[in-house]
C-alpha positions as semicolon CSV with decimal commas, in nm:
position;residue;x (nm);y (nm);z (nm)
1;M;-1,824;1,434;-2,535
2;N;-1,755;1,680;-2,288
3;T;-1,465;1,559;-2,072
4;R;-1,625;1,755;-1,797
5;V;-1,874;1,507;-1,790
6;L;-1,668;1,223;-1,861
7;K;-1,423;1,298;-1,560
8;P;-1,692;1,171;-1,279
9;L;-1,814;0,874;-1,449
10;A;-1,480;0,730;-1,515
11;M;-1,361;0,826;-1,152
12;A;-1,683;0,644;-1,022
13;L;-1,613;0,347;-1,255
14;G;-1,269;0,337;-1,111
15;T;-1,406;0,306;-0,770
16;V;-1,668;0,011;-0,845
17;L;-1,402;-0,197;-1,018
18;L;-1,144;-0,149;-0,744
19;A;-1,431;-0,234;-0,485
20;S;-1,563;-0,539;-0,699
21;C;-1,174;-0,684;-0,686
22;A;-1,135;-0,669;-0,328
23;T;-1,156;-0,982;-0,185
24;V;-1,022;-1,183;0,138
25;P;-0,743;-1,409;0,003
26;K;-0,847;-1,796;0,088
27;N;-0,603;-1,858;0,361
28;L;-0,705;-1,524;0,575
29;A;-1,106;-1,597;0,555
30;G;-1,323;-1,723;0,864
31;S;-1,474;-1,525;1,149
32;Y;-1,237;-1,387;1,408
33;A;-1,257;-1,222;1,719
34;E;-1,299;-0,863;1,737
35;I;-0,971;-0,746;1,954
36;T;-0,660;-0,546;1,923
37;P;-0,306;-0,642;1,978
38;Q;-0,316;-0,370;2,258
39;Q;-0,655;-0,535;2,422
40;A;-0,453;-0,856;2,410
41;S;-0,122;-0,746;2,581
42;N;-0,234;-0,873;2,945
43;G;-0,215;-1,227;2,801
44;N;-0,583;-1,333;2,958
45;V;-0,696;-1,412;2,567
46;S;-0,490;-1,696;2,510
47;G;-0,698;-1,950;2,272
48;T;-0,897;-1,673;2,098
49;S;-0,855;-1,693;1,702
50;V;-0,777;-1,351;1,573
51;R;-0,664;-1,193;1,210
52;W;-0,414;-0,942;1,232
53;G;-0,207;-0,751;1,050
54;G;0,052;-0,485;1,003
55;Q;0,389;-0,344;0,916
56;I;0,713;-0,590;0,972
57;I;0,956;-0,483;1,214
58;Q;1,159;-0,780;1,235
59;T;1,160;-1,146;1,088
60;E;1,334;-1,373;1,347
61;P;1,405;-1,780;1,176
62;G;1,460;-1,994;1,485
63;H;1,545;-2,369;1,475
64;Q;1,167;-2,484;1,394
65;D;0,973;-2,175;1,358
66;T;0,995;-1,795;1,221
67;C;0,872;-1,523;1,433
68;F;0,726;-1,193;1,270
69;Y;0,739;-0,876;1,546
70;V;0,454;-0,655;1,375
71;L;0,334;-0,317;1,418
72;G;-0,022;-0,377;1,439
73;K;-0,256;-0,160;1,186
74;P;-0,640;-0,197;1,140
75;L;-0,748;-0,424;0,801
76;A;-0,958;-0,341;0,554
77;S;-1,277;-0,501;0,567
78;G;-1,259;-0,580;0,184
79;D;-0,955;-0,773;0,156
80;A;-0,781;-0,789;0,531
81;R;-0,510;-0,588;0,397
82;P;-0,352;-0,378;0,679
83;E;-0,428;-0,009;0,645
84;M;-0,111;0,160;0,669
85;S;-0,236;0,520;0,699
86;R;-0,443;0,434;1,013
87;D;-0,303;0,445;1,359
88;S;-0,157;0,145;1,543
89;T;-0,360;-0,105;1,716
90;G;-0,042;-0,225;1,900
91;R;0,262;-0,470;1,860
92;F;0,224;-0,845;1,844
93;V;0,460;-1,131;1,724
94;A;0,362;-1,393;1,508
95;C;0,541;-1,747;1,475
96;K;0,485;-2,008;1,207
97;R;0,657;-2,319;1,151
98;G;0,923;-2,330;0,911
99;F;1,191;-2,087;0,779
100;Y;1,094;-1,758;0,618
101;D;1,372;-1,549;0,472
102;P;1,394;-1,194;0,652
103;E;1,507;-1,049;0,303
104;V;1,195;-1,137;0,194
105;Y;0,995;-1,092;0,465
106;A;1,161;-0,785;0,543
107;K;1,136;-0,476;0,766
108;G;0,879;-0,239;0,622
109;R;0,652;-0,515;0,430
110;E;0,274;-0,554;0,506
111;I;0,154;-0,901;0,634
112;T;-0,148;-1,053;0,769
113;V;-0,181;-1,351;0,982
114;V;-0,455;-1,556;1,134
115;G;-0,369;-1,791;1,397
116;V;-0,451;-1,865;1,804
117;L;-0,339;-1,638;2,073
118;Q;-0,070;-1,793;2,306
119;G;0,050;-1,594;2,607
120;V;0,289;-1,273;2,564
121;V;0,642;-1,210;2,465
122;T;0,827;-0,928;2,651
123;R;1,069;-0,753;2,456
124;K;1,284;-0,416;2,473
125;V;1,151;-0,144;2,287
126;G;1,401;0,113;2,383
127;D;1,433;0,088;2,791
128;F;1,079;-0,008;2,786
129;D;0,985;-0,371;2,837
130;Y;0,697;-0,403;2,600
131;P;0,431;-0,686;2,585
132;Y;0,406;-0,849;2,257
133;P;0,072;-1,090;2,239
134;R;0,209;-1,388;2,069
135;V;-0,007;-1,559;1,775
136;V;0,037;-1,936;1,701
137;A;-0,003;-1,869;1,313
138;N;-0,194;-2,083;1,071
139;A;-0,116;-1,842;0,765
140;V;0,106;-1,557;0,698
141;H;0,016;-1,376;0,414
142;L;0,268;-1,118;0,306
143;W;0,112;-0,843;0,054
144;P;0,270;-0,722;-0,276
145;V;0,452;-0,392;-0,246
146;P;0,196;-0,113;-0,377
147;V;0,269;0,045;-0,739
148;V;0,246;0,391;-0,733
149;Y;0,166;0,565;-1,036
150;R;0,243;0,956;-1,062
151;R;-0,008;1,157;-1,216
152;G;0,150;1,370;-1,563
153;Y;0,002;1,691;-1,621
154;Y;0,003;1,881;-1,943
155;G;-0,264;2,052;-2,154
156;G;-0,452;2,228;-1,869
157;Y;-0,734;2,174;-1,673
158;G;-0,968;1,949;-1,857
159;G;-0,689;1,840;-2,088
160;W;-0,597;1,476;-2,192
161;N;-0,352;1,469;-1,873
162;D;-0,579;1,684;-1,639
163;P;-0,486;1,520;-1,295
164;V;-0,851;1,454;-1,269
165;W;-0,960;1,328;-1,583
166;G;-0,645;1,120;-1,552
167;G;-0,553;1,098;-1,963
168;P;-0,642;0,884;-2,222
169;G;-0,570;0,563;-2,019
170;W;-0,956;0,540;-1,932
171;W;-1,071;0,571;-2,309
172;G;-1,012;0,767;-2,639
173;P;-0,844;0,791;-2,938
174;W;-0,485;0,678;-2,810
175;G;-0,515;0,434;-2,571
176;G;-0,859;0,251;-2,521
177;W;-0,890;0,105;-2,189
178;G;-0,567;0,128;-2,016
179;G;-0,382;0,132;-2,303
180;G;-0,142;0,330;-2,469
181;W;0,179;0,558;-2,371
182;G;0,220;0,316;-2,063
183;Y;-0,100;0,459;-1,879
184;S;-0,220;0,275;-1,578
185;P;-0,535;0,109;-1,582
186;F;-0,704;0,368;-1,402
187;G;-0,617;0,652;-1,603
188;Y;-0,291;0,795;-1,410
189;A;-0,029;0,905;-1,665
190;P;0,332;0,875;-1,539
191;A;0,528;1,176;-1,477
192;V;0,605;1,385;-1,784
193;V;0,926;1,649;-1,793
194;V;0,726;1,994;-1,881
195;G;0,927;2,220;-2,092
196;P;0,818;2,571;-2,259
197;D;0,499;2,555;-2,435
198;D;0,555;2,530;-2,804
199;D;0,349;2,880;-2,856
200;D;0,620;3,065;-2,620
201;P;0,816;3,310;-2,798
202;P;1,182;3,245;-2,833
203;P;1,431;3,388;-2,608
204;P;1,585;3,708;-2,711
205;P;1,910;3,689;-2,872
206;P;2,232;3,768;-2,653
207;P;2,372;4,133;-2,679
208;P;2,628;4,191;-2,918
209;P;2,989;4,217;-2,787
210;P;3,146;4,520;-2,681
211;P;3,351;4,711;-2,983
212;K;3,678;4,681;-2,960
213;G;3,938;4,917;-2,834
């Protein structure tokens, strides 16, 4: 079958599979107020249940609880994971009873929390006094670090490792579904080192040495 026909079919199937796998984790499920950390920074919405997430700025364990200072991001509708490519929704702090290791809940990691708003905590950001809405968290969900597959390329457009086609990780005599050669389940080959084509002519020999004397 023509690979130009298979490529859009494979890409569409991958999109469907990804969408079907996106579900909200059980500890984050429920209905919550449509309010952002920036909107809650005046402290007038204490008692409101929220589901917020973003990128950890700092994790601070205390005597009884651990507080996570977070740069808020919008959450994906499918699984409530922070959408890191989008603009910030404002900073917030979420505190939960128990010890959470700052080396695990490290700066830059993605989390989503659910809980109840309880006032505002003011912290310095540079010389600015920043009001962090405080969430008394019922659940803190740390997201796994995403795995990035680098696309390999050889064989030219439409070949097995065309960046659009993605290689035999979809199906084919060498891989089957995601099999063979270390391909990802969604068809992107790992990076490869590209050398001269086999059909390239060999380099010319070096010139002869000058005559002696």
